[in-house]
Coordinates of C-alpha atoms in Angstrom, one line a residue:
X223 CA -0.3 0.3 -0.2
X224 CA 2.1 1.9 1.0
X225 CA 4.6 1.4 -2.6
X226 CA 1.6 2.7 -4.4
X227 CA 0.9 5.3 -2.6
X228 CA 4.6 6.8 -3.3
X229 CA 4.2 5.9 -7.2
X230 CA 0.9 8.0 -7.1
X231 CA 3.3 11.0 -5.6
X232 CA 5.9 10.3 -8.3
X233 CA 3.0 10.6 -11.3
X234 CA 2.0 13.6 -10.2
X235 CA 5.5 15.2 -10.3
X236 CA 5.8 13.7 -13.8
X237 CA 2.5 14.9 -15.0
X238 CA 3.3 18.7 -13.4
X239 CA 6.2 18.5 -15.2
X240 CA 4.8 17.9 -18.7
X241 CA 2.0 19.9 -18.2
X242 CA 5.1 22.6 -16.8
X243 CA 6.7 22.8 -20.0
X244 CA 3.8 22.7 -23.1
X245 CA 3.1 26.1 -20.7
X246 CA 6.3 27.0 -21.3
X247 CA 6.6 26.5 -24.7
X248 CA 3.7 27.1 -26.2
X249 CA 4.3 30.8 -23.9
X250 CA 7.9 30.9 -25.9
X251 CA 6.2 29.9 -29.3
X252 CA 3.5 33.4 -28.6
X253 CA 6.2 35.7 -27.9
X254 CA 7.6 34.6 -30.9
X255 CA 4.7 35.4 -33.3
X256 CA 4.5 38.5 -31.4
X257 CA 8.1 40.1 -31.5
X258 CA 7.5 38.9 -35.1
X259 CA 4.7 40.8 -35.8
X260 CA 5.7 43.8 -37.7
X261 CA 5.0 47.6 -35.7
X262 CA 1.9 49.8 -37.7
X263 CA 4.1 53.1 -37.4
X264 CA 1.0 55.1 -37.8
X265 CA -0.9 54.1 -33.7
X266 CA -0.9 56.2 -31.6
X267 CA 0.7 55.7 -27.9
X268 CA -3.0 56.6 -26.7
X269 CA -4.0 53.2 -27.6
X270 CA -3.6 50.5 -25.1
X271 CA -3.3 46.9 -24.5
X272 CA -6.3 44.6 -23.5
X273 CA -4.9 45.4 -19.4
X274 CA -5.3 49.0 -19.6
X275 CA -1.0 49.0 -20.1
X276 CA 0.8 51.9 -22.4
X277 CA 1.4 49.2 -25.8
X278 CA 4.7 50.1 -26.4
X279 CA 7.8 48.8 -26.8
X280 CA 10.6 50.1 -25.7
X281 CA 14.0 50.7 -27.4
X282 CA 15.8 48.0 -28.6
X283 CA 18.7 46.7 -27.5
X284 CA 22.4 47.5 -28.5
X285 CA 23.7 45.3 -31.7
X286 CA 26.5 42.6 -30.3
X287 CA 30.0 43.3 -30.9
X288 CA 30.0 42.3 -33.9
X289 CA 27.4 44.1 -35.7
X290 CA 25.5 40.8 -37.3
X291 CA 22.4 41.3 -39.3
X292 CA 19.5 42.9 -37.9
X293 CA 16.3 41.6 -38.5
X294 CA 13.9 44.2 -40.1
X295 CA 11.0 45.0 -37.5
X296 CA 13.5 45.5 -35.1
X297 CA 15.1 48.1 -37.0
X298 CA 12.4 51.6 -37.0
X299 CA 12.7 53.2 -34.3
X300 CA 8.9 54.9 -34.1
X301 CA 8.5 58.2 -32.5
X302 CA 4.9 57.1 -31.2
X303 CA 6.5 54.6 -29.2
X304 CA 9.4 56.2 -27.0
X305 CA 6.0 58.8 -26.1
X306 CA 4.9 61.4 -28.5
X307 CA 2.1 62.9 -29.2
X308 CA 1.7 63.9 -32.0
X309 CA -0.7 66.0 -31.1
X310 CA 0.9 69.4 -32.6
X311 CA 0.9 70.8 -29.2
X312 CA 3.1 68.8 -26.8
X313 CA 6.9 68.8 -26.7
X314 CA 8.1 66.1 -28.7
X315 CA 11.8 66.5 -29.0
X316 CA 12.8 64.0 -26.1
X317 CA 10.6 61.4 -28.2
X318 CA 12.9 61.5 -31.0
X319 CA 15.9 62.2 -29.0
X320 CA 15.0 59.3 -27.2
X321 CA 13.9 57.5 -30.5
X322 CA 17.4 58.8 -32.1
X323 CA 19.5 57.9 -29.7
X324 CA 17.9 53.9 -29.5
X325 CA 18.1 54.3 -33.7
X326 CA 22.5 55.4 -33.5
X327 CA 23.7 51.8 -32.6
X328 CA 22.3 49.8 -34.8
X329 CA 23.2 50.0 -38.8
X330 CA 20.8 50.1 -40.8
X331 CA 18.2 52.2 -38.6
X332 CA 15.5 53.9 -39.2
X333 CA 13.5 56.6 -37.2
X334 CA 10.1 57.1 -37.9
X335 CA 8.2 60.4 -38.1
X336 CA 4.6 58.8 -39.3
X337 CA 2.2 60.5 -41.8
X338 CA -0.6 61.9 -40.1
X339 CA 1.0 63.5 -36.7
X340 CA 1.6 66.9 -36.1
X341 CA 5.3 66.8 -33.8
X342 CA 6.6 70.3 -32.3
X343 CA 10.1 69.6 -32.1
X344 CA 11.9 72.6 -29.7
X345 CA 16.0 73.5 -30.2
X346 CA 17.3 69.5 -31.0
X347 CA 20.8 68.8 -31.8
X348 CA 20.6 65.0 -33.5
X349 CA 24.3 63.4 -34.4
X350 CA 26.7 61.6 -34.1
X351 CA 28.6 59.7 -34.1
X352 CA 26.0 56.7 -35.9
X353 CA 25.8 53.4 -36.7
X354 CA 26.2 52.6 -40.9
X355 CA 22.7 53.7 -43.2
X356 CA 20.7 55.7 -40.8
X357 CA 18.3 57.2 -42.4
X358 CA 15.6 59.5 -40.8
X359 CA 12.1 58.9 -42.3
X360 CA 10.0 62.0 -42.0
X361 CA 6.5 60.9 -43.9
X362 CA 4.1 63.7 -41.0
X363 CA 4.9 67.0 -39.6
X364 CA 7.6 68.5 -38.3
X365 CA 6.5 72.0 -36.1
X366 CA 9.2 74.5 -34.9
X367 CA 8.4 76.7 -32.1
X368 CA 6.2 79.8 -33.5
X369 CA 6.4 81.6 -31.1
X370 CA 10.3 83.9 -31.2
X371 CA 10.4 84.9 -26.9
X372 CA 10.4 80.4 -26.1
X373 CA 13.1 80.0 -27.9
X374 CA 16.6 79.7 -25.7
X375 CA 18.8 82.0 -26.2
X376 CA 21.5 79.1 -26.5
X377 CA 19.8 77.5 -30.0
X378 CA 19.4 80.3 -32.4
X379 CA 21.5 79.5 -34.7
X380 CA 19.4 76.5 -35.4
X381 CA 16.7 74.6 -34.7
X382 CA 17.3 71.0 -35.8
X383 CA 21.1 69.9 -35.7
X384 CA 22.5 66.9 -37.3
X385 CA 26.7 67.3 -37.1
X386 CA 30.0 64.6 -36.9
X387 CA 27.2 61.9 -39.1
X388 CA 28.5 59.7 -41.8
X389 CA 26.6 58.2 -44.0
X390 CA 22.7 59.4 -43.0
X391 CA 19.7 60.0 -45.4
X392 CA 16.3 62.1 -44.0
X393 CA 13.9 61.0 -47.2
X394 CA 10.4 61.0 -46.5
X395 CA 6.8 62.3 -47.6
X396 CA 6.3 64.4 -45.2
X397 CA 7.2 68.7 -43.8
X398 CA 9.5 70.0 -42.0
X399 CA 7.3 73.4 -40.8
X400 CA 10.2 76.7 -39.3
X401 CA 7.2 78.6 -38.8
X402 CA 8.7 81.2 -39.3
X403 CA 6.7 84.0 -40.2
X404 CA 6.9 86.0 -36.4
X405 CA 10.7 86.0 -37.2
X406 CA 9.8 87.7 -40.1
X407 CA 7.6 90.5 -38.6
X408 CA 8.4 92.9 -34.8
X409 CA 5.5 94.2 -34.5
X410 CA 3.4 90.5 -34.5
X411 CA 6.3 88.9 -32.4
X412 CA 6.4 92.1 -29.6
X413 CA 2.9 91.6 -29.9
X414 CA 3.5 87.8 -28.3
X415 CA 4.7 89.1 -25.2
X416 CA 5.3 91.8 -23.2
X417 CA 9.2 90.2 -22.4
X418 CA 10.3 90.1 -26.3
X419 CA 10.8 94.3 -27.2
X420 CA 12.8 93.2 -30.8
X421 CA 13.4 90.1 -33.0
X422 CA 17.3 88.9 -32.3
X423 CA 19.7 89.2 -35.0
X424 CA 20.8 85.5 -35.5
X425 CA 17.6 83.4 -36.4
X426 CA 17.7 79.5 -36.3
X427 CA 18.2 77.9 -39.9
X428 CA 16.4 75.2 -39.8
X429 CA 17.8 72.2 -41.1
X430 CA 21.7 72.3 -40.6
X431 CA 24.4 69.9 -41.0
X432 CA 27.9 70.0 -39.9
X433 CA 31.3 67.8 -40.1
X434 CA 28.7 65.5 -41.7
X435 CA 30.0 63.4 -44.8
X436 CA 27.7 61.0 -47.3
X437 CA 24.3 62.5 -46.2
X438 CA 21.4 62.3 -49.0
X439 CA 18.2 64.5 -48.0
X440 CA 15.2 63.7 -50.7
X441 CA 11.7 63.7 -51.1
X442 CA 11.1 65.8 -48.1
X443 CA 9.1 69.7 -48.1
X444 CA 11.3 72.5 -46.1
X445 CA 8.9 75.8 -45.3
X446 CA 9.3 79.0 -43.6
X447 CA 11.9 78.9 -42.0
X448 CA 13.0 82.2 -39.6
X449 CA 16.2 82.2 -42.1
X450 CA 17.8 79.3 -44.4
X451 CA 15.8 76.3 -44.9
X452 CA 19.2 73.9 -45.2
X453 CA 22.8 74.5 -44.2
X454 CA 25.9 72.3 -44.4
X455 CA 29.1 73.9 -42.7
X456 CA 32.0 71.7 -43.3
X457 CA 31.0 68.6 -45.0
X458 CA 31.7 66.7 -48.1
X459 CA 29.7 64.3 -50.0
X460 CA 25.9 66.2 -50.2
X461 CA 23.4 64.8 -52.1
X462 CA 19.9 66.7 -52.2
X463 CA 16.9 65.5 -54.6
X464 CA 13.9 66.0 -55.2
X465 CA 12.8 67.7 -52.1
X466 CA 10.4 71.5 -51.5
X467 CA 12.2 74.2 -50.4
X468 CA 8.5 76.8 -50.2
X469 CA 8.9 80.8 -47.8
X470 CA 7.5 83.7 -48.9
X471 CA 9.6 85.7 -51.6
X472 CA 9.2 88.8 -48.9
X473 CA 10.5 86.7 -45.5
X474 CA 14.2 87.9 -45.5
X475 CA 16.8 85.7 -45.3
X476 CA 15.8 83.0 -46.0
X477 CA 17.9 81.1 -48.5
X478 CA 17.3 78.3 -49.5
X479 CA 20.2 75.8 -50.0
X480 CA 22.9 77.1 -47.7
X481 CA 27.2 76.0 -48.6
X482 CA 30.0 77.2 -47.1
X483 CA 33.1 75.3 -46.5
X484 CA 31.2 72.0 -47.7
X485 CA 33.3 70.1 -51.1
X486 CA 31.3 67.1 -53.6
X487 CA 27.9 68.3 -53.1
X488 CA 24.9 67.8 -55.4
X489 CA 21.8 69.3 -55.2
X490 CA 19.9 68.4 -58.5
X491 CA 15.5 68.0 -60.3
X492 CA 14.4 70.8 -56.6
X493 CA 12.0 73.5 -56.3
X494 CA 13.3 76.7 -54.1
X495 CA 11.6 79.3 -54.0
X496 CA 12.1 82.0 -50.7
X497 CA 13.2 85.2 -50.0
X498 CA 17.0 85.6 -50.7
X499 CA 18.5 82.8 -52.9
X500 CA 17.2 79.8 -53.7
X501 CA 21.1 78.7 -53.8
X502 CA 24.1 79.8 -52.1
X503 CA 27.6 78.6 -52.5
X504 CA 30.5 80.3 -50.4
X505 CA 33.7 80.1 -49.1
X506 CA 35.6 76.8 -48.6
X507 CA 32.8 74.6 -51.4
X508 CA 34.0 72.4 -54.3
X509 CA 33.0 70.2 -56.5
X510 CA 29.6 71.7 -56.7
X511 CA 27.3 70.7 -59.3
X512 CA 23.5 71.6 -59.9
X513 CA 21.3 71.3 -62.1
X514 CA 17.9 70.2 -63.2
X515 CA 16.5 72.7 -59.9
X516 CA 13.3 75.3 -60.6
X517 CA 14.8 78.5 -58.5
X518 CA 11.7 81.6 -57.8
X519 CA 10.9 83.6 -56.2
X520 CA 13.7 84.2 -54.2
X521 CA 17.8 86.2 -55.4
X522 CA 18.6 83.5 -57.3
X523 CA 21.4 80.9 -57.7
X524 CA 24.0 82.9 -55.8
X525 CA 28.3 82.8 -55.4
X526 CA 28.9 84.8 -52.0
X527 CA 29.4 87.2 -50.8
X528 CA 32.8 86.5 -50.0
X529 CA 35.6 87.9 -48.7
X530 CA 33.5 89.7 -46.7
X531 CA 36.1 92.0 -43.4
X532 CA 38.5 91.1 -45.7
X533 CA 38.4 87.4 -45.4
X534 CA 40.1 85.0 -47.5
X535 CA 37.2 82.9 -50.0
X536 CA 38.3 79.9 -52.1
X537 CA 35.3 79.0 -54.3
X538 CA 35.9 76.1 -57.2
X539 CA 35.3 74.5 -59.3
X540 CA 31.7 74.8 -59.8
X541 CA 28.9 73.5 -62.7
X542 CA 25.0 75.3 -62.4
X543 CA 23.1 74.2 -65.2
X544 CA 19.3 72.7 -66.8
X545 CA 18.4 75.6 -64.9
X546 CA 14.4 77.8 -64.6
X547 CA 14.6 80.8 -63.3
X548 CA 11.6 83.3 -63.0
X549 CA 10.9 86.2 -60.9
X550 CA 14.4 86.7 -59.0
X551 CA 16.0 89.6 -58.1
X552 CA 19.4 87.7 -60.3
X553 CA 19.4 84.7 -62.2
X554 CA 22.6 83.0 -61.7
X555 CA 25.2 86.2 -59.4
X556 CA 28.8 85.6 -58.3
X557 CA 28.9 88.7 -55.8
X558 CA 32.1 89.2 -53.1
X559 CA 33.3 92.3 -51.0
X560 CA 36.0 94.3 -51.1
X561 CA 39.3 93.8 -49.5
X562 CA 38.9 90.3 -49.8
X563 CA 41.2 87.6 -50.1
X564 CA 41.1 84.3 -52.7
X565 CA 39.4 83.6 -55.7
X566 CA 36.4 81.6 -57.7
X567 CA 37.5 80.1 -60.5
X568 CA 36.8 77.4 -63.0
X569 CA 32.2 78.0 -62.3
X570 CA 29.9 77.4 -65.4
X571 CA 26.5 78.6 -65.9
X572 CA 25.0 76.8 -68.1
X573 CA 21.3 76.7 -70.1
X574 CA 20.3 78.5 -67.8
X575 CA 16.1 79.7 -68.7
X576 CA 15.1 83.0 -67.5
X577 CA 11.7 84.7 -67.0
X578 CA 11.3 88.1 -65.8
X579 CA 14.4 88.4 -63.7
X580 CA 15.7 91.9 -62.9
X581 CA 19.4 91.0 -64.3
X582 CA 19.6 87.9 -65.4
X583 CA 24.0 87.6 -65.5
X584 CA 25.9 88.8 -62.3
X585 CA 29.8 89.6 -60.8
X586 CA 29.8 92.3 -58.7
X587 CA 32.6 92.5 -56.9
X588 CA 31.5 95.9 -55.1
X589 CA 28.8 94.3 -53.4
X590 CA 28.1 95.8 -50.4
X591 CA 24.5 94.7 -48.3
X592 CA 25.0 98.5 -46.3
X593 CA 23.7 101.9 -47.1
X594 CA 27.7 103.1 -47.3
X595 CA 31.2 100.2 -47.5
X596 CA 34.2 101.7 -47.7
X597 CA 36.1 101.4 -50.9
X598 CA 39.3 99.1 -51.4
X599 CA 41.3 97.4 -54.2
X600 CA 42.3 94.3 -52.9
X601 CA 39.2 91.9 -53.8
X602 CA 39.1 88.1 -54.5
X603 CA 40.3 87.4 -58.2
X604 CA 37.9 85.9 -60.0
X605 CA 38.6 84.0 -63.3
X606 CA 37.5 81.4 -65.7
X607 CA 33.6 82.1 -65.4
X608 CA 31.8 80.3 -68.6
X609 CA 28.1 81.6 -68.8
X610 CA 25.8 79.3 -71.9
X611 CA 22.7 79.7 -73.5
X612 CA 21.2 82.2 -71.1
X613 CA 18.2 82.4 -72.3
X614 CA 15.3 84.2 -71.5
X615 CA 13.9 88.1 -70.1
X616 CA 14.9 90.6 -67.5
X617 CA 13.4 93.7 -66.2
X618 CA 16.2 95.7 -65.4
X619 CA 18.7 95.1 -66.9
X620 CA 20.6 92.2 -69.0
X621 CA 23.9 91.4 -67.2
X622 CA 25.9 93.6 -65.0
X623 CA 29.9 93.2 -64.3
X624 CA 31.6 95.0 -62.1
X625 CA 34.5 93.7 -61.3
X626 CA 37.6 94.9 -59.5
X627 CA 39.3 98.1 -60.6
X628 CA 42.4 96.3 -58.7
X629 CA 41.3 92.9 -59.4
X630 CA 39.5 92.6 -62.9
X631 CA 37.9 89.1 -63.9
X632 CA 39.7 87.7 -66.3
X633 CA 38.7 84.5 -68.5
X634 CA 35.0 85.5 -68.7
X635 CA 33.4 83.5 -71.3
X636 CA 29.9 84.4 -72.9
X637 CA 27.9 82.5 -75.5
X638 CA 25.0 82.1 -77.4
X639 CA 22.8 85.0 -74.4
X640 CA 19.8 85.4 -75.8
X641 CA 18.1 88.1 -72.8
X642 CA 14.7 90.5 -73.8
X643 CA 13.3 93.0 -71.8
X644 CA 10.4 91.5 -70.8
X645 CA 7.0 92.3 -72.3
X646 CA 5.4 93.5 -68.9
X647 CA 8.3 95.6 -67.6
X648 CA 9.4 99.3 -68.7
X649 CA 12.4 101.7 -67.8
X650 CA 14.8 99.6 -69.2
X651 CA 18.7 99.4 -68.1
X652 CA 21.7 99.1 -70.5
X653 CA 24.2 95.8 -68.9
X654 CA 27.4 96.9 -67.5
X655 CA 30.7 95.8 -67.7
X656 CA 33.5 97.1 -65.6
X657 CA 36.8 95.6 -65.7
X658 CA 36.3 92.4 -67.2
X659 CA 38.2 90.5 -69.7
X660 CA 37.4 87.4 -72.3
X661 CA 35.5 86.1 -75.2
X662 CA 31.9 85.9 -75.8
X663 CA 30.5 84.5 -79.4
X664 CA 27.0 84.7 -80.6
X665 CA 24.3 84.3 -81.2
X666 CA 24.3 87.6 -78.5
X667 CA 21.1 89.2 -77.8
X668 CA 21.4 92.5 -77.0
X669 CA 24.5 92.7 -79.4
X670 CA 26.5 95.0 -76.8
X671 CA 27.3 91.4 -75.0
X672 CA 29.5 91.7 -77.7
X673 CA 31.1 94.6 -76.8
X674 CA 31.0 93.9 -72.7
X675 CA 35.1 91.9 -72.3
X676 CA 38.4 93.6 -72.8
X677 CA 40.5 91.9 -75.1
X678 CA 44.2 91.5 -73.0
X679 CA 43.0 89.1 -70.1
X680 CA 46.1 87.4 -70.0
X681 CA 48.1 90.0 -69.4
X682 CA 45.9 90.7 -66.8
X683 CA 45.3 88.1 -64.6
X684 CA 49.9 87.9 -64.1
X685 CA 48.8 91.2 -62.6
X686 CA 46.1 89.4 -60.6
X687 CA 47.6 86.3 -60.0
X688 CA 49.2 87.4 -56.5
X689 CA 46.1 87.3 -54.9
X690 CA 45.4 83.8 -55.9
X691 CA 48.0 81.4 -53.7
X692 CA 46.1 81.8 -50.6
X693 CA 43.9 79.3 -52.1

């Protein structure tokens, strides 16, 4: 009898063990099934689990030391699951930063800003170094603070700052909205708060890259930045394609794309309309290719101003081609300050269609954005600039080549220039040529272009070459 009782106890233990193992196996299988489900990017964080708890997963763990393949479902970091509200009112900056830090550790990760939501983001820095192939997917709307007084004084240079990134992409169907209108009018800004007496002299750039390489920006829309919309500083290997930049024609200093100390750049197939230069190429830039761009309103596509406050400016190997420019201050322009040093060389403007542009072709070595600037003999040397197939209409004058008396413009080429007065404007001026040397080739309209460039530029260039050594 005792023996039978012991057997019963053993049988019961074995039965319980079998049930436990089966249960554990079922939980494991269910967990794997749950993990394999792809998170829907549009799910709002207010949606709760069955028991009323939060349904968002935590940040993905860091990859193993060998950085092997990462499952696709664990590579998407939706800001909603990091606490973002997406209501356009709540501050979602911390959620974006948390998603960024988690994604930064994973090769090929994506930070997702989902569609159908608006995310208010205060001034923020998203920095590396990060694992390669990091993507910021902007499908929703990202909003800057609308009130001038809510911006910290330490964050006036930029709104969203990217730095120390390599092999990084911003893409998506969404909009980056700088909400800059209050920065453009001191009256409206002052009415927001008793503490605001005037708008700060420094205004933030919407998206700014610093010391970043192999960067792609594509498909997104950037609108109404307080100042410049998209800026690259001390960067390289930049490709910008199929983006839209838009702000009113009277919004001050709202450059579309601003390049500074940046090399190996391609800007293509994009629409840019703003209150300043559609594209601004500044000192330290080389190997820049701009093509298939629609520009307007704005100030056209510009190199400079260069050499301000007697600084050194070096710009070379720039090609701008297959562009359309309409209702702008200038078409293609080079502007330098008196007293600067350095050089602009090997620049080509080709196949530009201009419509109702005030002055389609400009070289201005007397650039001054004040009421008075001191006359100086030093200048940034300009040489090897070719204008080919600049065709369309102007509303003030066809060309303005105002070159320095001390450092003339040399090796300037004008080929197939056909510029006629706009039918809707009157009071046209003749084109200006001062101290510029090179060659022109028909067809040339107006015919005065044929007499614009002086000969003997080689001798003049030898005199002015002393300014070139600094580059």
